[in-house]
Amino acid sequence: MSADNRTDNPLLTSIEKVLVGQAHLRHEIRSALNAIIGYSDVLHGEAQDEDQQELLAGFKRLHKGGQRLLNIANALLEASRLETGTLVLSLDGLVSKLRQQMQAPAAELLAFSEQLLKRSLELKRETAAADLRKVRSAVEKLLMLLERGLNAAPPSAEFRPAATLLGKAATKDEPAKVERGTVLVADESESTRDILSRQLHRDGHTVFAARNGLLALQMVQNRTFNLILLSVMLPDANGYQVLERLKANDKWRDIPVIMLSTLDDQDGVARCLEMGAEDYLAKPFNPALLKARINACLEKKRLRDQERSYVEQLRLDQERQEELLQDLTRTNLDLKQTMEQLQATQGQLIVQEKLASLGALTAGIAHEIKNPLNFVNNFAALAVELTDELQDELQRHREVLPADTHDYLGELLADLRQNASKIREHGQRADSIVRSMLLHSRGEGGQWQPTDLNALLAEYISLAYHGMRAQDAAFNLTIETDYDASLGLVNVVPQDLSRVFLNLLNNACQAIHEKQLAVGETYVPVLTVRTRALLTDAGAQVEIRVRDNGPGIPPDVREKIFHPFFTTKPPGKGTGLGLSISYEIVVQEHNGTLSVASQPGEFTEFIITLPRERAGNLSSAV
């Protein structure tokens, strides 16, 4: 049935008005009775705590009188519900029945409360007197309701039927629970807030009170609460709206909430629980039941928090164990690498000792060779001079000698001169090699001199290539050279720089050879050497690039490639000093740069840049 049809139907409109009126009447009567029973219970408890025997029996009688009125009201109000089948369509009739059965006991209770008030004043029990005045005020309000009906209590701004409130609330998941400690009491009734606060304080809780929904939300935002007692009929924002906002907030959703209401409507109870409330209590409260439910709620939350704490601790312990395991793994790996480095260093030291012995042997051999080599060079030069003199004499006696004899002697002298020149040329080359051997064996530097780097590179390309072929006759590769003819002579130490070239070219040939063995005939090995004259902000420079299309160098290896004793070659195949020494020669001795670019599986390229002129502050040797 639509809303318009309900409005047009006078019977339905009358029934709705009766239902709203009954809900309002039930709320007002139970609010008054809640104050009577609640304060009498507080008075009785405090009297027991303070051993006020002269008032204890009176407070107990007062509590029983309030409970008697509550039982009468519940019986008559329940009889007016639709589900009983005896709906009272007249509010005046319902008020009349309530007046008939409740007015006399209420008047009796009023008179007794005044007697207790007078007695409390005589005994100077000011706190008890203040509470008895509140009881008297609640009884007077109840008598006024019985006498004048709802005219004595027009609907307050916060009062709305439960159905209206429930219609605006959304269903939420069940909340988590938290440990006891600090409790927020949010209720529209000052007497209810006072009674609950004092009862909770007696049980050891820290209590805060809010008179409306917005204030309750503000307090939750500014403070941490372990439990909230929340009235359905709050002004500004009703209990359902406050509960909905609490459960929608990640920070607040775990706070347990017990809903409070004078409307013991089953639909309201179900909806509160669906929205995430922990429990639901109808006013007026049974003190023992209230205490038991609060304690049960907080105990469940304490256990839940304890479980969460254990789970979190287990998670943290597991993470810590994983971290320790990772640290142990890394430590073991570092230890393994350190052991490998120590073993490699031990092997390198052995190699270095052998190299030192070889250096001493080389120096001795070089000294022994140099003396006869000087004779060879000197006599070769002398033989060239003598052949030149004989050639001159032969020309002067050309007319004396027969033509055939003259030509024959000329050819012999030319051959003799050519042979002597070759002996002198290669003798000088051998002398240069011996001088280099002596320089390296002594650890002394060579001489700075203008050098044709293109020619020096060509010589050592051939030397590296033939050296690899001597190890493997099947080795072959394509050599591509691109020399800059404008390079001219560059002021360097040729003995040291030739060592750099030979080291880079040997490494390139070895890398190509390894890839050739791994890939097979489909691989086309190429060694590329380029030189360039450069003009940069730092001045005139030369650039030398040595590139091979071998297996390349991984990034982690590339970072350490110039470190002393670092090598990727198998034990016994390399000392790990070649590139380190090359770096020192280029960077420290020649004030240049040595860098490497590589793409694993594609290529490796070493780039050398050198200043064309020697810097004045450089040493002549490493």
XYZ file of C-alpha atoms in Angstrom, residues 75-612:
538
model
C 1.682 -5.326 32.218
C -0.653 -2.561 31.020
C 1.668 -1.286 28.287
C 2.303 -4.748 26.901
C -1.450 -5.377 26.782
C -1.753 -2.426 24.410
C 0.545 -3.926 21.723
C -0.814 -5.064 18.386
C 0.541 -8.554 18.743
C -1.593 -9.209 21.835
C -4.762 -8.840 19.798
C -6.200 -6.367 22.353
C -5.060 -3.066 20.837
C -6.367 -0.107 22.785
C -7.322 2.460 20.176
C -7.877 5.174 22.794
C -4.847 6.680 24.516
C -7.155 8.210 27.092
C -8.428 4.743 27.913
C -4.881 3.454 28.359
C -3.975 6.412 30.589
C -7.127 5.801 32.579
C -6.165 2.187 33.253
C -2.646 3.217 34.220
C -4.044 5.857 36.587
C -6.416 3.409 38.233
C -3.679 0.898 39.047
C -0.592 3.096 39.533
C -1.793 6.365 41.090
C -2.237 5.029 44.631
C 1.112 3.198 44.889
C 2.820 6.171 43.236
C 1.321 8.573 45.794
C 2.378 6.219 48.578
C 5.915 6.127 47.123
C 5.984 9.939 46.939
C 5.059 10.246 50.596
C 7.670 7.680 51.592
C 10.385 9.435 49.565
C 9.597 12.697 51.383
C 9.947 10.894 54.714
C 13.334 9.494 53.673
C 14.410 12.938 52.470
C 13.515 14.496 55.813
C 15.346 11.723 57.685
C 18.451 12.127 55.482
C 18.538 15.847 56.190
C 18.313 15.165 59.894
C 21.276 12.765 59.611
C 23.142 15.319 57.434
C 23.380 12.874 54.533
C 23.570 15.565 51.864
C 24.411 13.208 48.978
C 21.524 10.913 49.821
C 19.209 13.929 50.188
C 20.166 15.162 46.703
C 19.373 11.767 45.190
C 16.064 11.553 47.121
C 15.043 14.896 45.674
C 15.609 13.403 42.196
C 13.482 10.396 43.169
C 10.743 12.672 44.455
C 10.876 14.699 41.225
C 10.570 11.519 39.140
C 7.555 10.312 41.198
C 5.902 13.703 40.820
C 6.448 13.548 37.054
C 4.911 10.067 36.999
C 1.824 11.252 38.958
C 1.429 14.175 36.550
C 1.529 11.768 33.606
C -1.117 9.581 35.254
C -3.276 12.617 35.987
C -2.987 14.559 32.711
C -1.723 11.969 30.210
C 0.571 13.104 27.380
C -0.588 16.697 27.897
C 1.752 16.714 30.872
C 4.702 15.601 28.706
C 4.599 16.829 25.100
C 7.004 14.960 22.777
C 10.547 16.175 23.180
C 12.589 17.222 20.151
C 14.576 14.042 20.304
C 11.615 11.674 20.560
C 10.818 9.718 17.380
C 9.209 6.305 17.003
C 11.617 3.404 16.728
C 10.431 2.593 13.220
C 11.448 6.075 12.039
C 14.882 5.793 13.581
C 15.469 2.315 12.278
C 14.546 3.276 8.746
C 17.569 5.626 8.541
C 20.134 3.159 9.785
C 22.291 0.879 7.664
C 23.364 -2.651 8.474
C 27.039 -3.119 9.398
C 29.292 -6.053 10.094
C 29.890 -7.328 13.622
C 32.461 -5.235 15.491
C 35.567 -6.388 17.214
C 35.776 -6.090 21.020
C 38.135 -4.117 23.235
C 39.412 -4.316 26.807
C 37.681 -2.525 29.694
C 38.815 0.744 31.109
C 37.120 3.949 30.005
C 33.328 4.024 29.412
C 31.236 6.624 27.570
C 27.571 6.980 28.634
C 25.543 8.732 25.921
C 21.923 9.292 26.994
C 19.350 12.053 26.570
C 18.226 11.752 30.205
C 20.308 13.525 32.831
C 19.108 11.117 35.502
C 20.090 8.081 33.425
C 23.553 9.546 32.755
C 23.991 10.273 36.458
C 22.812 6.838 37.617
C 24.931 4.895 35.130
C 28.008 7.055 35.761
C 27.830 6.484 39.501
C 27.196 2.755 39.164
C 30.093 2.325 36.734
C 32.373 4.472 38.863
C 31.633 2.232 41.835
C 32.727 -0.741 39.717
C 36.104 0.875 39.035
C 35.521 2.295 35.554
C 36.486 5.759 34.329
C 33.249 7.309 33.063
C 32.441 10.165 30.668
C 28.919 11.304 29.767
C 27.390 12.879 26.634
C 23.912 14.404 26.413
C 23.491 14.082 22.620
C 24.783 12.154 19.621
C 27.061 14.837 18.146
C 28.763 15.397 21.502
C 29.253 11.640 21.849
C 30.959 11.456 18.426
C 33.158 14.426 19.291
C 34.245 12.790 22.546
C 35.021 9.525 20.739
C 37.148 11.479 18.284
C 39.170 13.174 21.031
C 39.524 10.280 23.463
C 39.962 6.495 23.542
C 37.026 4.525 24.970
C 36.810 0.847 25.778
C 33.003 0.667 25.930
C 30.066 2.883 24.895
C 26.571 2.776 26.451
C 24.475 4.406 23.729
C 20.831 5.469 23.989
C 18.587 5.070 20.953
C 16.699 8.333 21.576
C 19.631 10.776 21.526
C 18.978 14.302 20.188
C 20.956 15.854 17.270
C 22.054 12.422 16.040
C 20.062 9.433 17.294
C 21.645 6.263 18.592
C 21.304 4.386 15.306
C 23.062 7.165 13.389
C 25.857 7.356 15.954
C 26.255 3.555 15.846
C 26.372 3.635 12.050
C 29.151 6.254 12.059
C 31.105 4.367 14.709
C 31.068 1.148 12.728
C 31.940 2.928 9.471
C 35.166 4.304 10.956
C 38.188 1.975 10.958
C 39.501 3.561 14.151
C 36.226 3.287 16.109
C 34.558 0.171 14.742
C 36.198 -2.101 17.324
C 34.761 -0.213 20.314
C 31.978 -2.399 21.816
C 28.581 -0.651 22.028
C 25.639 -1.559 24.264
C 22.398 0.090 23.094
C 19.954 1.510 25.681
C 16.251 2.228 25.135
C 12.911 2.539 26.888
C 11.400 0.985 23.742
C 11.863 -2.759 24.174
C 10.965 -3.345 20.534
C 12.231 -6.626 19.075
C 12.842 -5.121 15.637
C 14.964 -2.449 17.246
C 16.962 -5.056 19.139
C 17.586 -7.084 15.972
C 18.585 -4.031 13.945
C 21.039 -2.820 16.590
C 22.748 -6.210 16.678
C 22.854 -6.338 12.869
C 24.496 -2.915 12.803
C 27.252 -4.144 15.101
C 26.069 -3.399 18.636
C 27.438 -5.762 21.246
C 24.223 -5.894 23.305
C 20.850 -4.195 23.906
C 19.352 -3.247 27.272
C 15.857 -1.876 27.969
C 15.273 0.877 30.537
C 14.896 0.798 33.458
C 17.900 -1.422 34.063
C 18.286 -4.322 36.391
C 21.566 -3.312 38.096
C 22.826 -6.881 38.401
C 21.991 -7.617 34.753
C 23.604 -4.359 33.591
C 26.789 -5.081 35.500
C 26.930 -8.680 34.280
C 26.500 -7.707 30.620
C 29.052 -4.900 30.819
C 31.594 -7.184 32.471
C 30.887 -10.003 29.996
C 31.270 -7.624 27.079
C 34.561 -6.243 28.351
C 35.888 -9.684 29.234
C 35.169 -10.954 25.726
C 36.949 -7.939 24.356
C 39.878 -8.470 26.672
C 40.209 -12.060 25.496
C 39.841 -10.991 21.867
C 42.513 -8.319 22.326
C 44.745 -10.849 24.025
C 44.302 -13.198 21.095
C 45.091 -10.383 18.672
C 48.144 -9.489 20.702
C 49.349 -13.102 20.586
C 48.743 -13.283 16.841
C 50.561 -9.998 16.297
C 53.438 -11.165 18.467
C 53.617 -14.407 16.510
C 53.682 -12.403 13.286
C 56.455 -10.176 14.595
C 58.399 -13.211 15.831
C 58.017 -14.863 12.460
C 59.208 -11.721 10.689
C 62.146 -11.521 13.073
C 63.003 -15.157 12.419
C 62.839 -14.530 8.689
C 65.110 -11.501 9.082
C 67.555 -13.523 11.173
C 67.471 -16.306 8.600
C 68.139 -13.802 5.813
C 70.958 -12.236 7.848
C 72.415 -15.683 8.476
C 72.138 -16.542 4.793
C 73.841 -13.291 3.825
C 76.520 -13.846 6.454
C 77.153 -17.367 5.178
C 77.311 -16.057 1.628
C 79.708 -13.282 2.656
C 81.817 -15.825 4.525
C 81.862 -18.100 1.507
C 82.873 -15.215 -0.748
C 85.548 -14.158 1.738
C 86.950 -17.686 1.812
C 86.956 -17.798 -1.970
C 88.708 -14.430 -2.083
C 91.272 -15.615 0.453
C 91.922 -18.727 -1.579
C 92.166 -16.655 -4.747
C 94.478 -14.173 -3.007
C 96.633 -17.030 -1.786
C 96.880 -18.316 -5.328
C 97.621 -14.806 -6.591
C 100.359 -14.346 -4.025
C 101.928 -17.585 -5.219
C 101.665 -16.310 -8.784
C 103.169 -12.990 -7.727
C 106.082 -14.772 -6.101
C 106.589 -16.691 -9.311
C 106.317 -13.468 -11.296
C 108.830 -11.804 -8.982
C 111.232 -14.692 -9.478
C 110.556 -14.545 -13.196
C 111.209 -10.798 -13.111
C 114.548 -11.330 -11.453
C 115.375 -14.049 -14.000
C 114.233 -11.770 -16.812
C 116.448 -8.963 -15.547
C 119.435 -11.304 -15.448
C 118.752 -12.633 -18.925
C 118.210 -9.125 -20.278
C 121.554 -7.999 -18.877
C 123.266 -10.994 -20.417
C 121.626 -10.411 -23.788
C 122.180 -6.666 -23.851
C 125.980 -6.811 -24.082
C 126.231 -9.083 -27.157
C 123.216 -7.296 -28.590
C 125.125 -4.015 -28.391
C 127.926 -5.591 -30.423
C 125.433 -6.817 -32.992
C 123.836 -3.390 -33.307
C 127.162 -1.570 -33.444
C 128.744 -3.871 -36.034
C 125.563 -3.885 -38.075
C 125.656 -0.112 -38.191
C 129.371 -0.259 -39.066
C 128.663 -2.825 -41.831
C 126.126 -0.445 -43.346
C 128.661 2.355 -43.327
C 131.318 0.125 -44.854
C 129.015 -1.031 -47.632
C 128.213 2.609 -48.367
C 131.965 3.362 -48.597
C 132.546 0.351 -50.847
C 129.706 1.504 -53.040
C 131.348 4.902 -53.378
C 134.721 3.311 -54.263
C 133.061 1.079 -56.782
C 131.554 4.086 -58.481
C 134.970 5.799 -58.697
C 136.507 2.717 -60.427
C 133.563 2.178 -62.749
C 135.697 2.897 -65.871
C 138.431 0.520 -64.815
C 136.238 -2.505 -64.183
C 134.386 -4.394 -66.845
C 130.692 -3.553 -66.963
C 129.576 -7.047 -65.968
C 131.968 -7.136 -63.024
C 130.902 -3.677 -61.926
C 127.210 -4.550 -61.998
C 127.766 -7.833 -60.163
C 129.771 -6.150 -57.394
C 127.092 -3.447 -57.130
C 124.405 -6.055 -56.629
C 126.464 -7.816 -53.953
C 127.050 -4.563 -52.111
C 123.339 -3.709 -52.266
C 122.390 -7.112 -50.841
C 125.058 -6.769 -48.174
C 123.832 -3.322 -47.229
C 120.214 -4.519 -47.099
C 121.141 -7.441 -44.850
C 123.173 -5.220 -42.567
C 120.264 -2.737 -42.387
C 117.835 -5.528 -41.452
C 120.269 -6.762 -38.799
C 120.504 -3.231 -37.378
C 116.710 -2.694 -37.534
C 115.846 -5.899 -35.713
C 118.756 -5.481 -33.349
C 117.321 -2.121 -32.335
C 113.918 -3.724 -31.907
C 115.470 -6.420 -29.706
C 117.285 -3.706 -27.750
C 113.950 -1.930 -27.185
C 112.431 -5.167 -25.890
C 115.386 -5.732 -23.567
C 115.099 -2.162 -22.245
C 111.375 -2.734 -21.558
C 112.160 -5.972 -19.762
C 114.679 -4.169 -17.590
C 112.292 -1.331 -16.865
C 109.490 -3.651 -15.750
C 111.772 -5.906 -13.776
C 113.177 -2.889 -11.909
C 109.748 -1.244 -11.447
C 111.066 1.865 -13.192
C 109.143 4.020 -15.625
C 109.928 4.639 -19.246
C 110.646 7.871 -21.059
C 107.995 10.300 -22.242
C 108.308 10.750 -25.969
C 106.182 11.574 -29.015
C 104.656 8.311 -30.207
C 102.639 7.167 -33.197
C 99.735 5.506 -31.381
C 98.261 4.124 -34.626
C 101.481 2.246 -35.357
C 101.801 1.109 -31.742
C 98.244 -0.271 -31.810
C 98.820 -2.061 -35.123
C 101.943 -3.727 -33.718
C 100.192 -5.018 -30.597
C 97.060 -6.108 -32.464
C 99.280 -8.389 -34.498
C 101.124 -9.549 -31.381
C 97.870 -10.387 -29.505
C 96.365 -12.135 -32.514
C 99.377 -14.316 -33.193
C 99.754 -15.007 -29.481
C 96.204 -16.455 -29.397
C 96.853 -18.450 -32.568
C 99.930 -19.906 -30.913
C 97.602 -21.316 -28.216
C 94.915 -22.456 -30.689
C 95.832 -22.770 -34.341
C 92.151 -22.852 -35.301
C 91.569 -19.417 -33.823
C 90.658 -16.718 -36.308
C 88.792 -13.427 -36.303
C 88.055 -10.362 -38.373
C 90.101 -7.324 -37.393
C 88.565 -3.952 -38.224
C 90.717 -0.872 -37.737
C 89.758 2.755 -38.128
C 92.778 4.926 -37.432
C 92.532 8.708 -37.435
C 95.382 9.884 -39.664
C 95.251 13.334 -38.065
C 96.267 11.845 -34.733
C 99.967 12.459 -35.374
C 102.460 11.986 -32.568
C 101.192 11.964 -28.985
C 103.434 12.560 -25.972
C 103.172 9.311 -23.919
C 105.313 6.626 -22.267
C 105.188 4.032 -25.070
C 106.583 1.180 -22.978
C 103.770 1.534 -20.416
C 101.011 2.342 -22.858
C 101.950 -0.667 -24.996
C 101.369 -2.764 -21.893
C 97.824 -1.340 -21.656
C 97.151 -2.022 -25.343
C 98.467 -5.585 -25.120
C 96.385 -6.275 -22.001
C 93.131 -4.982 -23.561
C 93.776 -6.757 -26.877
C 94.670 -10.049 -25.172
C 91.468 -9.868 -23.103
C 89.437 -9.166 -26.253
C 90.972 -12.128 -28.096
C 90.395 -14.417 -25.116
C 86.729 -13.308 -24.806
C 86.177 -13.886 -28.529
C 87.833 -17.294 -28.277
C 85.571 -18.319 -25.366
C 82.413 -17.300 -27.252
C 83.681 -19.012 -30.403
C 84.068 -22.280 -28.516
C 80.623 -21.897 -26.917
C 78.609 -20.814 -30.008
C 80.380 -22.619 -32.816
C 80.542 -21.900 -36.517
C 77.530 -19.555 -36.550
C 79.521 -16.995 -34.596
C 81.448 -14.359 -36.582
C 84.192 -12.961 -34.301
C 85.121 -9.311 -34.851
C 87.747 -7.161 -33.134
C 87.404 -3.429 -33.785
C 90.020 -0.811 -32.941
C 89.424 2.911 -33.517
C 91.360 6.079 -32.791
C 90.064 9.657 -32.829
C 91.471 13.126 -32.258
C 89.160 15.072 -29.921
C 88.838 18.694 -28.917
C 87.049 19.024 -25.557
C 86.711 21.597 -22.790
C 89.703 19.924 -21.148
C 91.808 20.531 -24.267
C 93.100 18.415 -27.145
C 92.747 14.698 -26.476
C 92.947 11.372 -28.260
C 90.491 8.515 -27.918
C 91.232 4.804 -28.394
C 88.400 2.256 -28.497
C 88.948 -1.518 -28.351
C 85.699 -3.425 -29.000
C 84.950 -7.133 -29.283
C 81.670 -8.948 -29.939
C 82.365 -11.566 -27.274
C 80.157 -12.643 -24.350
C 80.112 -9.201 -22.682
C 80.491 -8.319 -18.992
C 77.618 -8.511 -16.451
C 76.849 -5.238 -14.559
C 77.907 -6.614 -11.149
C 81.281 -7.649 -12.579
C 81.666 -4.381 -14.496
C 81.629 -2.418 -11.203
C 84.682 -4.302 -9.879
C 86.612 -4.915 -13.082
C 89.375 -2.392 -12.302
C 89.845 -3.587 -8.691
C 93.220 -5.182 -7.910
C 93.190 -8.997 -7.882
C 89.652 -9.159 -9.254
C 89.366 -11.646 -12.098
C 86.662 -13.711 -13.749
C 89.133 -16.172 -15.187
C 89.602 -19.657 -13.728
C 92.345 -20.131 -11.104
C 95.769 -20.043 -12.696
C 94.490 -18.246 -15.809
C 94.752 -14.684 -14.551
C 96.179 -12.635 -11.700
C 93.507 -9.952 -11.587
C 96.168 -7.240 -11.961
C 96.149 -6.565 -15.707
C 93.236 -4.113 -15.813
C 94.152 -2.641 -12.428
C 97.677 -1.809 -13.653
C 96.276 -0.579 -16.974
C 93.937 1.753 -15.081
C 96.856 3.160 -13.071
C 98.946 3.692 -16.207
C 96.160 5.515 -18.062
C 94.597 7.482 -15.193
C 97.436 8.144 -12.769
C 100.449 8.194 -15.053
C 98.935 9.733 -18.194
C 96.143 11.754 -16.539
C 93.600 10.125 -18.857
C 90.483 8.021 -18.438
C 89.778 4.313 -18.852
C 86.160 3.134 -18.916
C 84.207 0.132 -20.124
C 80.837 -0.293 -21.827
C 79.255 -3.692 -22.286
C 76.040 -5.476 -23.167
C 76.026 -9.078 -21.899
C 75.903 -11.456 -24.829
C 76.602 -8.663 -27.353
C 79.846 -6.720 -26.901
C 82.498 -5.204 -24.644
C 84.245 -1.913 -25.419
C 87.108 -0.268 -23.529
C 87.535 3.475 -24.093
C 90.814 5.269 -23.392
C 91.165 9.047 -23.523
C 94.589 10.694 -23.237
C 95.713 14.327 -23.294
C 97.875 15.086 -26.312
